[in-house]
PDB file of C-alpha atoms in Angstrom:
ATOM      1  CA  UNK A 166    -104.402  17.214-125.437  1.00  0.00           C
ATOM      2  CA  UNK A 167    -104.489  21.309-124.691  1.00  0.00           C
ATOM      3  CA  UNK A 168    -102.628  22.474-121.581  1.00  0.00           C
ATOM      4  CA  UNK A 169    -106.133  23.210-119.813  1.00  0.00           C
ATOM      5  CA  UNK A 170    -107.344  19.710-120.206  1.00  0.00           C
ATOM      6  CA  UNK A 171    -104.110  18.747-119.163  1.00  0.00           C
ATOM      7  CA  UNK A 172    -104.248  20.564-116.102  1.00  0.00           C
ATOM      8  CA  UNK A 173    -107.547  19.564-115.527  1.00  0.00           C
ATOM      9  CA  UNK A 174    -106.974  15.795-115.398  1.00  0.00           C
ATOM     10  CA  UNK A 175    -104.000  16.135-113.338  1.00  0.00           C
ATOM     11  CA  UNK A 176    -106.497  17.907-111.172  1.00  0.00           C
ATOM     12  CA  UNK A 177    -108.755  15.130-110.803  1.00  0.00           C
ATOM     13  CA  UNK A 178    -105.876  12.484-110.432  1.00  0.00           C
ATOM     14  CA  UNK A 179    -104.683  14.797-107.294  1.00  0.00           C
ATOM     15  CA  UNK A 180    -108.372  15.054-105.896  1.00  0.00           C
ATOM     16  CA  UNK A 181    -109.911  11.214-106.653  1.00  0.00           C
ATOM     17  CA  UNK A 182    -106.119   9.328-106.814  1.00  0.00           C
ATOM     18  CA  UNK A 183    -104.880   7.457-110.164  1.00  0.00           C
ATOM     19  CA  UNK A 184    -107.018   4.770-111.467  1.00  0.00           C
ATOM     20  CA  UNK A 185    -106.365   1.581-110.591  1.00  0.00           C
ATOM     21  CA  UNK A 186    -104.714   2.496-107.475  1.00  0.00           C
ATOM     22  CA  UNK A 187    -106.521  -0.469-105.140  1.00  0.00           C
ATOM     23  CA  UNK A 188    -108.664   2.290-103.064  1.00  0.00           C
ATOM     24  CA  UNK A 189    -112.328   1.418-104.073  1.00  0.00           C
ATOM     25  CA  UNK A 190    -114.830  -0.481-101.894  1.00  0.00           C
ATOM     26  CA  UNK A 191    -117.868  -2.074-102.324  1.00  0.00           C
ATOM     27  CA  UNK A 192    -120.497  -0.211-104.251  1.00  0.00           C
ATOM     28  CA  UNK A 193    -117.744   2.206-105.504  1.00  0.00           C
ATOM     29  CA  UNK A 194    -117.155   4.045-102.664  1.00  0.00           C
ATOM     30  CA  UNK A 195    -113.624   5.873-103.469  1.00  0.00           C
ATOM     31  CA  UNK A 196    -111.493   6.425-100.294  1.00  0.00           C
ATOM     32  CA  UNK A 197    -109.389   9.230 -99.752  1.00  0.00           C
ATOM     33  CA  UNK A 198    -107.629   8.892 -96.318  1.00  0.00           C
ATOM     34  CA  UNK A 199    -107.434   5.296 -95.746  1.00  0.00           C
ATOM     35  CA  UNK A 200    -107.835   1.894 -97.414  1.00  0.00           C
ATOM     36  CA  UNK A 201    -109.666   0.315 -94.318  1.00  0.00           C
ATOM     37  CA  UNK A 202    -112.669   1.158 -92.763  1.00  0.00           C
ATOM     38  CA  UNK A 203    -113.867  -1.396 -89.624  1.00  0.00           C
ATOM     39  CA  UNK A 204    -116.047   0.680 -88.093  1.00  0.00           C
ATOM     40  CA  UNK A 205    -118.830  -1.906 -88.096  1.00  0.00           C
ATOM     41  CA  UNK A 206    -117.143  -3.608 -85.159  1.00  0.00           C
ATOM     42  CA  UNK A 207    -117.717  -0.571 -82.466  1.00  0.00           C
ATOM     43  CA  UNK A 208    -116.089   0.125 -78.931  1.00  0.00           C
ATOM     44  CA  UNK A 209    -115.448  -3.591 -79.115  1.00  0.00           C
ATOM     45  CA  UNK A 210    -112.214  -3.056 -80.693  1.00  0.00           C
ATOM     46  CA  UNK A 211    -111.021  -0.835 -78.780  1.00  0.00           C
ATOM     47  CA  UNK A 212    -112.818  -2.254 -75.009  1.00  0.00           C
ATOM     48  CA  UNK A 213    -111.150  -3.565 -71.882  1.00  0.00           C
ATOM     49  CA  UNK A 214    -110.981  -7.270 -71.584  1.00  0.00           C
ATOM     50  CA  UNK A 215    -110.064 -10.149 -69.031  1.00  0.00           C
ATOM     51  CA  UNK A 216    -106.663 -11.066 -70.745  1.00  0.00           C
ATOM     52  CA  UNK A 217    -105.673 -13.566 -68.043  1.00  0.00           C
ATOM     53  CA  UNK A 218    -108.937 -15.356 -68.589  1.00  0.00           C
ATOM     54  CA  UNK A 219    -107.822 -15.465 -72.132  1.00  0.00           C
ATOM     55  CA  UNK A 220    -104.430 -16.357 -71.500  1.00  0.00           C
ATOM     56  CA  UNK A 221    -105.569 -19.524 -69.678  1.00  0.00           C
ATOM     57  CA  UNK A 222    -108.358 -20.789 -72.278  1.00  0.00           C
ATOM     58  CA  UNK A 223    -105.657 -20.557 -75.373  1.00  0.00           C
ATOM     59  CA  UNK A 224    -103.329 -22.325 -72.316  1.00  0.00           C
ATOM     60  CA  UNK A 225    -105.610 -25.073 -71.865  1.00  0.00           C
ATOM     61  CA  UNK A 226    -106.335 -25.583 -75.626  1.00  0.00           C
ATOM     62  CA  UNK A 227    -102.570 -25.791 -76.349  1.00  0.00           C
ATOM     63  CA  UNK A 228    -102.653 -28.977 -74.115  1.00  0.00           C
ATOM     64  CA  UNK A 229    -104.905 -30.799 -76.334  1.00  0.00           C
ATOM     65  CA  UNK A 230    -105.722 -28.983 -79.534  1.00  0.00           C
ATOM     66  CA  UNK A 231    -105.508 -32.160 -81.894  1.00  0.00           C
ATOM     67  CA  UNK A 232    -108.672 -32.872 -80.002  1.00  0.00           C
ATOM     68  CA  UNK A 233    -110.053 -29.562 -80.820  1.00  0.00           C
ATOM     69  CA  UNK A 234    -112.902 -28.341 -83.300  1.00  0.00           C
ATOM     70  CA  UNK A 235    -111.624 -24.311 -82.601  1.00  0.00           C
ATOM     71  CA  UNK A 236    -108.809 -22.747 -83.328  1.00  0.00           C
ATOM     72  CA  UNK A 237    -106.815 -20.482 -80.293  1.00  0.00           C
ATOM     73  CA  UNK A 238    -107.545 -17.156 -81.988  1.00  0.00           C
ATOM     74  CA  UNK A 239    -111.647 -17.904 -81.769  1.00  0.00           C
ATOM     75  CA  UNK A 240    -111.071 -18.550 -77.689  1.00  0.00           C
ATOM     76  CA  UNK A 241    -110.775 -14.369 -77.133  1.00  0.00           C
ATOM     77  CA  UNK A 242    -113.739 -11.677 -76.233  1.00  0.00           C
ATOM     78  CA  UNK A 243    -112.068  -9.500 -78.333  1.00  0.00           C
ATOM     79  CA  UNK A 244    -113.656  -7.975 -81.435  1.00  0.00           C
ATOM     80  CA  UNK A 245    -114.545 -11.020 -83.536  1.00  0.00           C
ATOM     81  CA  UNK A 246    -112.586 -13.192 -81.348  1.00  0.00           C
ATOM     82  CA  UNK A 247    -108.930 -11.480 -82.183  1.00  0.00           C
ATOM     83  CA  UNK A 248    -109.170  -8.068 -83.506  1.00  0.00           C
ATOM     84  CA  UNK A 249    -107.661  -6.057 -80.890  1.00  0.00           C
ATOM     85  CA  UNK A 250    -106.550  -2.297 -80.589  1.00  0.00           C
ATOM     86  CA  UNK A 251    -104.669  -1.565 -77.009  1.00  0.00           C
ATOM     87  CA  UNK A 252    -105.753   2.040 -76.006  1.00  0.00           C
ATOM     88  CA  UNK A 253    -102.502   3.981 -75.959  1.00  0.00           C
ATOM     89  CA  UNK A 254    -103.590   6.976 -75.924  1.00  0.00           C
ATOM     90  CA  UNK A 255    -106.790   8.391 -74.549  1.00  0.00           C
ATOM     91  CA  UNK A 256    -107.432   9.766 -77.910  1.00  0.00           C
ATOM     92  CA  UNK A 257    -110.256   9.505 -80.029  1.00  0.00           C
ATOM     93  CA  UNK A 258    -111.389   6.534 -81.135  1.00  0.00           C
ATOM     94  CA  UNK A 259    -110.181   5.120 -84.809  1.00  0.00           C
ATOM     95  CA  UNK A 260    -112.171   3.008 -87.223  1.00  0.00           C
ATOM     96  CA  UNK A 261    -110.238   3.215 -90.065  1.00  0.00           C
ATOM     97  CA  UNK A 262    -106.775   2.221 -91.251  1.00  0.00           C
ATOM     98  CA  UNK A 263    -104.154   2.296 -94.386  1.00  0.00           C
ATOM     99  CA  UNK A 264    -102.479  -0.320 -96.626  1.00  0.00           C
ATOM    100  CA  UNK A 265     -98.719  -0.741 -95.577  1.00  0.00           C
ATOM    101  CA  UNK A 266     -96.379   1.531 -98.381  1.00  0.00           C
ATOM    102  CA  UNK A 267     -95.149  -0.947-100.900  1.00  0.00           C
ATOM    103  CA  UNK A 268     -96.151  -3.902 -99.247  1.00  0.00           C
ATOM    104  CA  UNK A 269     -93.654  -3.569 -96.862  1.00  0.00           C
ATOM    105  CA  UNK A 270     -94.108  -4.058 -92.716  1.00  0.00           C
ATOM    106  CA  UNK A 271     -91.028  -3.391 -90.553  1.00  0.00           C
ATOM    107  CA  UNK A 272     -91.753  -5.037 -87.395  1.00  0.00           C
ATOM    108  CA  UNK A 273     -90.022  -5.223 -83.422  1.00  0.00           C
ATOM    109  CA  UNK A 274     -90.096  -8.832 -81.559  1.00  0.00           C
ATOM    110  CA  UNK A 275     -90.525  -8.661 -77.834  1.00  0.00           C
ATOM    111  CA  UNK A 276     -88.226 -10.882 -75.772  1.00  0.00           C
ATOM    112  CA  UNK A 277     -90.504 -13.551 -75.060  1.00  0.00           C
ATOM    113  CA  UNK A 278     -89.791 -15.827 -77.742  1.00  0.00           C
ATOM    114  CA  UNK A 279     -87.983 -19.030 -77.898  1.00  0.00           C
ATOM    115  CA  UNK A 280     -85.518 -20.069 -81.084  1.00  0.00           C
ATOM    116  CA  UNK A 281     -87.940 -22.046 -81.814  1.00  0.00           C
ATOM    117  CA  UNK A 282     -91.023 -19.413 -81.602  1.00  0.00           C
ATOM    118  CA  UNK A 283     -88.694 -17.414 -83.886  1.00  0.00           C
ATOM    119  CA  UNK A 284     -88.133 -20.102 -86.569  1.00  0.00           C
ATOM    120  CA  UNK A 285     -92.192 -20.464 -86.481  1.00  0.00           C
ATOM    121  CA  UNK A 286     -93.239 -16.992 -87.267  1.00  0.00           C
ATOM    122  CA  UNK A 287     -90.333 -16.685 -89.523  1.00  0.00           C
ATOM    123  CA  UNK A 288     -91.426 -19.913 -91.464  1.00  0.00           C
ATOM    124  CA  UNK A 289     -94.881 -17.859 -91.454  1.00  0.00           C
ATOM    125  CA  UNK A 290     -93.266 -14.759 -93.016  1.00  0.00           C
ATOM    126  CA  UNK A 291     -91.908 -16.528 -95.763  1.00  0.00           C
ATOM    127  CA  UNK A 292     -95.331 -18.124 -96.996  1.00  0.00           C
ATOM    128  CA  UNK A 293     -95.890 -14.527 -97.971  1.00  0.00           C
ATOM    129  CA  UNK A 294     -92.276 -13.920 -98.909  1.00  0.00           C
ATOM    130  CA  UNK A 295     -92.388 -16.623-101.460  1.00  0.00           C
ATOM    131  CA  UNK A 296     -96.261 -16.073-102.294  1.00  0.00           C
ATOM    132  CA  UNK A 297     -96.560 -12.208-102.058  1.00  0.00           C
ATOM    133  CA  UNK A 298     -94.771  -8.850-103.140  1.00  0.00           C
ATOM    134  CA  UNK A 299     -94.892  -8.074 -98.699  1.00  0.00           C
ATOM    135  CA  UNK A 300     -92.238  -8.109 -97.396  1.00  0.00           C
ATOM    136  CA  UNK A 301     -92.033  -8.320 -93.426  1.00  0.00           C
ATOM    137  CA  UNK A 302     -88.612  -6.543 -92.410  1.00  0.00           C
ATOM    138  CA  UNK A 303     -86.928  -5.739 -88.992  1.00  0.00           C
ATOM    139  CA  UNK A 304     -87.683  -1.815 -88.163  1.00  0.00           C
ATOM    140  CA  UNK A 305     -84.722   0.812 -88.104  1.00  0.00           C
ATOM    141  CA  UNK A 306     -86.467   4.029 -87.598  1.00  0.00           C
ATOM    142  CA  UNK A 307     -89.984   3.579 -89.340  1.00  0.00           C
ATOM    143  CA  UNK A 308     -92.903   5.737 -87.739  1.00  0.00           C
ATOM    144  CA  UNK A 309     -95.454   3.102 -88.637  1.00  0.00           C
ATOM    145  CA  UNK A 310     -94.367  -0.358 -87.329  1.00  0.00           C
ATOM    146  CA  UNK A 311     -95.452  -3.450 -85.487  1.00  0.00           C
ATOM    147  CA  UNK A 312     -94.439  -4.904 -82.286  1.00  0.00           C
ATOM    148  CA  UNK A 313     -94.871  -8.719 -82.255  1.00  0.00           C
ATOM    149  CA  UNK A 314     -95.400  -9.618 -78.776  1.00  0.00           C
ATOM    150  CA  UNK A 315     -95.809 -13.482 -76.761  1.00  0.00           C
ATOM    151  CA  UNK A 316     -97.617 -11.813 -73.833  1.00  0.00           C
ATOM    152  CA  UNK A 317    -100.511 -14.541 -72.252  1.00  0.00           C
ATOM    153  CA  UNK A 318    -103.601 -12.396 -74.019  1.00  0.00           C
ATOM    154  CA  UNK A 319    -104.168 -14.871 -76.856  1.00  0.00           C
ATOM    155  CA  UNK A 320    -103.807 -14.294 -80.383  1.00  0.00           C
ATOM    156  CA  UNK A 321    -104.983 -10.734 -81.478  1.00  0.00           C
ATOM    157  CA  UNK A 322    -104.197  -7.844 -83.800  1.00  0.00           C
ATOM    158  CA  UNK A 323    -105.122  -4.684 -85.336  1.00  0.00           C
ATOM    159  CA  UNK A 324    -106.323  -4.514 -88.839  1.00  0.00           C
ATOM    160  CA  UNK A 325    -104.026  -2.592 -91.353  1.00  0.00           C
ATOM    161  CA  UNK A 326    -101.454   0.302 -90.681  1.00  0.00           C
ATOM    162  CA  UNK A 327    -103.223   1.913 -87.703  1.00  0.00           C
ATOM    163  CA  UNK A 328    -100.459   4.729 -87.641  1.00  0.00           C
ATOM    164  CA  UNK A 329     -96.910   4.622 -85.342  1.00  0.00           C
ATOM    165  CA  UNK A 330     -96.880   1.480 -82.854  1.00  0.00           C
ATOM    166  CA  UNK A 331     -99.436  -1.158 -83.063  1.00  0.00           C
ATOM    167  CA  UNK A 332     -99.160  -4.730 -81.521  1.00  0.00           C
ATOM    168  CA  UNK A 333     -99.313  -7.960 -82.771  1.00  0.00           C
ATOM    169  CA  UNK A 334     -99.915 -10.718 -79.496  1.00  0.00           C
ATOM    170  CA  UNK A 335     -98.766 -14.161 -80.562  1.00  0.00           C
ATOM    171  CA  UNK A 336     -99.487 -16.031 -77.116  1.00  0.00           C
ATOM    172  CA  UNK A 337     -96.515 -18.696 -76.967  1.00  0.00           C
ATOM    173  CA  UNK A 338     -98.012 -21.638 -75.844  1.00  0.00           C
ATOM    174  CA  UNK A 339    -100.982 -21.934 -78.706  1.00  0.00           C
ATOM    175  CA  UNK A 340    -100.856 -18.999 -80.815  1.00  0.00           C
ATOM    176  CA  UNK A 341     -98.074 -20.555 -82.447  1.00  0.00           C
ATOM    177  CA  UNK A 342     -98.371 -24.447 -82.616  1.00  0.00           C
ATOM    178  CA  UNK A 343    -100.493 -23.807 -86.228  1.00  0.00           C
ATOM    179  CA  UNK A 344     -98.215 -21.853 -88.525  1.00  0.00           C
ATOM    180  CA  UNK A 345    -101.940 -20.704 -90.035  1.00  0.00           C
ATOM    181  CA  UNK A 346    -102.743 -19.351 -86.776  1.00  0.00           C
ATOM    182  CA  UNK A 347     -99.585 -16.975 -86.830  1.00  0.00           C
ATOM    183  CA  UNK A 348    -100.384 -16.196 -90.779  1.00  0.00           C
ATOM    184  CA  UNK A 349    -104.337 -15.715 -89.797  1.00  0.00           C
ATOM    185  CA  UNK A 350    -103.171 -12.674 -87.897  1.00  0.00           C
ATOM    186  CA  UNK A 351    -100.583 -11.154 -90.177  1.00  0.00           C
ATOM    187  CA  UNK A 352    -103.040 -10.743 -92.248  1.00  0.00           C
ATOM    188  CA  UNK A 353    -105.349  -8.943 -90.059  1.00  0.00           C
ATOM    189  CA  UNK A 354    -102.246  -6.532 -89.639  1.00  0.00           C
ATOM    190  CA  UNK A 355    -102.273  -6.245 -93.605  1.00  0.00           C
ATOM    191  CA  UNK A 356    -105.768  -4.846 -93.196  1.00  0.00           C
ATOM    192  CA  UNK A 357    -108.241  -8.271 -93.978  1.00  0.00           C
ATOM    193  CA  UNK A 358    -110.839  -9.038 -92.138  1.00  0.00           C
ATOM    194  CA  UNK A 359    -112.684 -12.697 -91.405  1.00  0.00           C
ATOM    195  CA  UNK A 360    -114.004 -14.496 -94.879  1.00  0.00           C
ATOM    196  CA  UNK A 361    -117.569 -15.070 -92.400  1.00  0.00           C
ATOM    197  CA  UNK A 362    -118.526 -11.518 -92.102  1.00  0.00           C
ATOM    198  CA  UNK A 363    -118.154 -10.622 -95.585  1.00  0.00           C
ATOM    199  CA  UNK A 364    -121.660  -8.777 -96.749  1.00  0.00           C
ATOM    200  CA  UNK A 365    -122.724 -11.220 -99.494  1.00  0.00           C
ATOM    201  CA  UNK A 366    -121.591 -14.236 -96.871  1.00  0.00           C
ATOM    202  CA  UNK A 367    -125.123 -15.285 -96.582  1.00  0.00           C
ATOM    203  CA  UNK A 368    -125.343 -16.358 -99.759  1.00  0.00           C
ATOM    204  CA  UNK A 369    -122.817 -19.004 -99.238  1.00  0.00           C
ATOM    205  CA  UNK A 370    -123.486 -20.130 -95.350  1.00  0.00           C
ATOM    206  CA  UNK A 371    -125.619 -20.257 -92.542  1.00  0.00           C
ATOM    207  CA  UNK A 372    -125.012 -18.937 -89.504  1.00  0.00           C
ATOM    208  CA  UNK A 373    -126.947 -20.986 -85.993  1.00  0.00           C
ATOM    209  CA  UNK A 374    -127.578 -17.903 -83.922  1.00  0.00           C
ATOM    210  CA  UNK A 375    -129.490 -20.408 -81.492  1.00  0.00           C
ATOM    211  CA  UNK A 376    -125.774 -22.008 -80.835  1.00  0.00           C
ATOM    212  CA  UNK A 377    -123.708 -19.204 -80.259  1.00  0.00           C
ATOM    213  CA  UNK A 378    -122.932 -17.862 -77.024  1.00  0.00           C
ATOM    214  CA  UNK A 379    -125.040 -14.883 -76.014  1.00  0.00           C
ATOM    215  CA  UNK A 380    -122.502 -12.914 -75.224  1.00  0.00           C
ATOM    216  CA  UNK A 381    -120.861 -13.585 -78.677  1.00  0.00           C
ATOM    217  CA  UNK A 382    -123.617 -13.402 -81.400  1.00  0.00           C
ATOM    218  CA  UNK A 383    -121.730  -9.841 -82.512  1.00  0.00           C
ATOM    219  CA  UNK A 384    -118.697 -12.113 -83.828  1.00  0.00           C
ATOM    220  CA  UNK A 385    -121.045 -13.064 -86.472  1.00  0.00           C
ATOM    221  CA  UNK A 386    -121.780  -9.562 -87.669  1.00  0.00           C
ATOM    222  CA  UNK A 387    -121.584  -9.101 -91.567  1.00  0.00           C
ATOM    223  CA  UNK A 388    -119.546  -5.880 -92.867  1.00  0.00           C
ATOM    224  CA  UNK A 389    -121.282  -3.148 -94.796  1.00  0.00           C
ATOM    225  CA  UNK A 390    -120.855  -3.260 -98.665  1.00  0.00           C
ATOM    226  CA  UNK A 391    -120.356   0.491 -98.266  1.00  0.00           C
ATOM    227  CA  UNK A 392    -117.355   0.102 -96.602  1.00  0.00           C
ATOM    228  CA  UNK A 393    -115.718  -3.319 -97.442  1.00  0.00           C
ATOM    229  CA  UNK A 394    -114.537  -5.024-100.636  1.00  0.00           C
ATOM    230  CA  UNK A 395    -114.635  -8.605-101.936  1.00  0.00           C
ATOM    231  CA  UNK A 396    -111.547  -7.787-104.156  1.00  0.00           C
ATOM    232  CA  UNK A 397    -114.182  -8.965-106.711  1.00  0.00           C
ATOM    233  CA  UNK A 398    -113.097 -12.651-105.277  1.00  0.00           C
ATOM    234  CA  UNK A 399    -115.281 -15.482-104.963  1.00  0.00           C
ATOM    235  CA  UNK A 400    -116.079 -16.808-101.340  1.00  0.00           C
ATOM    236  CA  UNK A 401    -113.480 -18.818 -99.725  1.00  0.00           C
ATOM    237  CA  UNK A 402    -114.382 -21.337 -97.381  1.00  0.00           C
ATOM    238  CA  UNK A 403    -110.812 -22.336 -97.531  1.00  0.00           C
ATOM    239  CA  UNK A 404    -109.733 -19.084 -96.374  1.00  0.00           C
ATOM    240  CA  UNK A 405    -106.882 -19.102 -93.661  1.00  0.00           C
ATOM    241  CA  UNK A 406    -108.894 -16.303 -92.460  1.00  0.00           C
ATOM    242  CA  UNK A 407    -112.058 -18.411 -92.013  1.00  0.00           C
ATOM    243  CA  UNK A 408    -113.384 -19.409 -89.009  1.00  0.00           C
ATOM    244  CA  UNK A 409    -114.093 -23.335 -87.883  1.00  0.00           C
ATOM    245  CA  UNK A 410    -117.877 -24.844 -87.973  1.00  0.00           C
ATOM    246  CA  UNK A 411    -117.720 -24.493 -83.869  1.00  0.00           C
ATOM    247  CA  UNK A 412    -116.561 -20.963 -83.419  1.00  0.00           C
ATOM    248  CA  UNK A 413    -118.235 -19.149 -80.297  1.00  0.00           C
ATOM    249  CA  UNK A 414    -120.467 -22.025 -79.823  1.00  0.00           C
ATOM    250  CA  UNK A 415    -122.280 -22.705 -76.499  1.00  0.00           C
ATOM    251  CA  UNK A 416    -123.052 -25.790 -77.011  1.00  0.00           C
ATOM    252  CA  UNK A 417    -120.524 -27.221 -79.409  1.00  0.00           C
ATOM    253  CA  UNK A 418    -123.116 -27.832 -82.395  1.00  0.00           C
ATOM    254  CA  UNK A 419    -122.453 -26.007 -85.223  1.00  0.00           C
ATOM    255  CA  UNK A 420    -122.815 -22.170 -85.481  1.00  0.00           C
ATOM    256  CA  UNK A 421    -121.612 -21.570 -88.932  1.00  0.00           C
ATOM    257  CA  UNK A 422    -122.061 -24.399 -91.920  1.00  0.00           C
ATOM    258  CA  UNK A 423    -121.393 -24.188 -95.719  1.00  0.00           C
ATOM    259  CA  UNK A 424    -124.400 -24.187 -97.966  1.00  0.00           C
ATOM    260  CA  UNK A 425    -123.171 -26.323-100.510  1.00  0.00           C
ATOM    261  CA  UNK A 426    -121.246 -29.580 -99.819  1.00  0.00           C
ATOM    262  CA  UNK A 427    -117.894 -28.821 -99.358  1.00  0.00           C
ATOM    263  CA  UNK A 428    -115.269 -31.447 -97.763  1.00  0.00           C
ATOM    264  CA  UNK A 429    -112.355 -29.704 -96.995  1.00  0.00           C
ATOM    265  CA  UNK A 430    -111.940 -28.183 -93.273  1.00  0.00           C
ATOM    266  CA  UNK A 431    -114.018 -25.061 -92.257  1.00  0.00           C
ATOM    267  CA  UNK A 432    -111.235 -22.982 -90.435  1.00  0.00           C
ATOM    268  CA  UNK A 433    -108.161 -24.918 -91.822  1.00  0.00           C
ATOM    269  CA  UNK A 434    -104.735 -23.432 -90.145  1.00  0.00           C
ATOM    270  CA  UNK A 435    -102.240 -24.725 -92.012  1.00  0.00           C
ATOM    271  CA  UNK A 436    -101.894 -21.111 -94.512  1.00  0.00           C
ATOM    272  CA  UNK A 437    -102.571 -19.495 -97.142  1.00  0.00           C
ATOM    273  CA  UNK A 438    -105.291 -20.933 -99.555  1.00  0.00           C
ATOM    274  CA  UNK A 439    -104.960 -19.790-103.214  1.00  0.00           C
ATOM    275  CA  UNK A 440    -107.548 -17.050-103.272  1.00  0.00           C
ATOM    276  CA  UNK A 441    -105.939 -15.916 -99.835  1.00  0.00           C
ATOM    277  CA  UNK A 442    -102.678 -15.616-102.246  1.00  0.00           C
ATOM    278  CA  UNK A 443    -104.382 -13.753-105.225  1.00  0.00           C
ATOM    279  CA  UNK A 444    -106.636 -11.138-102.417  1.00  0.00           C
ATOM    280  CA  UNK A 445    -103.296 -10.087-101.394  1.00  0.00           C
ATOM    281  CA  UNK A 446    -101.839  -9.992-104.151  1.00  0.00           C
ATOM    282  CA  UNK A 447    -104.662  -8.119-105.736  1.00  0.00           C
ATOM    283  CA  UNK A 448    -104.977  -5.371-102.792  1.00  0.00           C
ATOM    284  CA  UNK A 449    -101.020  -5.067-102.791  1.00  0.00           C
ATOM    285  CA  UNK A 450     -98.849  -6.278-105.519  1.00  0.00           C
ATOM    286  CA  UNK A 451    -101.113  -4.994-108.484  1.00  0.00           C
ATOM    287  CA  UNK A 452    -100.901  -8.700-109.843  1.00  0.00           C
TER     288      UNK A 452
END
């Protein structure tokens, strides 16, 4: 190859990024700034909301969740039920977000948790230890980083590297009783969103509009193929990061159902399923 082609492709490699590098969405949309792009879910993410009502609801279902068709994290008025962003800053507004470097997320624990709330979410960090090239490690002096907190807000995160301190709620008395609960929102840290709202999801269920709570029918949004990716994976309705047949329901019939006959449980919490495994391992670990 002559030196001006040469330079010429190393050009475009600066400009577009190397192939193969994991940064192209839906409809092949390359990105240049960021891997994640949420803005589909609005002010919602970033809006004020009644945490201690929150606190209480994910309270109350602690006390008798093996009786329960929802899981904790779908009891919040946050964006989709748990994707949060605290304002720190009265900045502007962000909608978009970056993989973690290498896979790996140096975090900070808050003081609120028990031995045994420890030995939980660490249980939950090796499911991706063992499963996963990320690697969840305690901070030293990382810019980007996140704080893992037990605060009584329910179970909420950010989705992907947001950029210097972003938090991580783990309620203690029901965010961690389902070690899928705690691995639900690690992955919404490592930038995935819920399986329901993928673009092509009505292909594969229905969603009861007529049963969800007014207030709520924006959990049920779909994402824009423009912006999101599939990975080129199948749908998963035994994602970890699916929600259950009665999620924002007003009436506890069903608001989202399966169009084919499938007999495992919508919204299962007990971790990764395998395609959860191979996304992640697609969008991070090149495998």
């Amino acid at each position: 190859m002559g030196s001006l082609a040469w330079q010429l492709l190393m050009v475009m490699v600066l400009v577009l990024g190397a192939p193969g590098d994991g940064r192209v969405l839906g409809g092949g949309r390359r990105l240049r700034d960021y891997d994640f792009d949420f803005s589909h879910l609005g002010e919602a993410l970033y809006g004020s909301h009644d945490t201690a009502a929150i606190g209480e609801l994910v309270r109350a279902w602690s006390r008798s969740h093996n009786g329960s068709s929802v899981n904790p994290e779908e009891l919040g008025t946050y964006a989709e039920g748990d994707i949060h962003q605290p304002l720190i800053e009265r900045n502007a507004l962000k909608f978009t977000s970056s993989k973690w470097k290498k896979g790996i997320v140096p975090y900070e624990l808050s003081e609120e948790f028990s031995i045994g709330d420890l030995a939980k979410l660490f249980s939950a960090f090796e499911q991706f230890h063992q499963k996963t090239c990320i690697r969840f490690v305690p901070r030293t002096k990382e810019r980007d980083y996140v704080v893992i907190e037990g605060r009584s807000s329910g179970c909420w995160s950010a989705v992907g590297r947001m950029g210097g301190r972003q938090v991580l709620n783990l309620q203690r008395n029901g965010c961690l009783q389902m070690e899928g609960t705690i691995v639900h929102e690690l992955m919404h840290a490592l930038g995935f969103l819920h399986e329901h709202t993928r673009y092509d999801r009505d292909r594969y269920v229905n969603i009861y509009f007529r049963n969800v709570r007014p207030n709520l029918v924006s959990n049920f949004g779909r994402e824009s193929e423009s912006q999101t990716t599939t990975l080129g994976m199948p749908y998963d309705y035994g994602s970890v990061m699916h929600y259950s047949r009665t999620a924002f329901s007003k009436n506890g019939k069903a608001t989202v159902e399966p169009k084919i006959k499938y007999s495992g449980q919508l919204g299962q919490r007990v971790g990764f399923s395998v395609k959860d495994v191979q996304k992640i391992n697609k969008l991070y670990c090149h495998r």
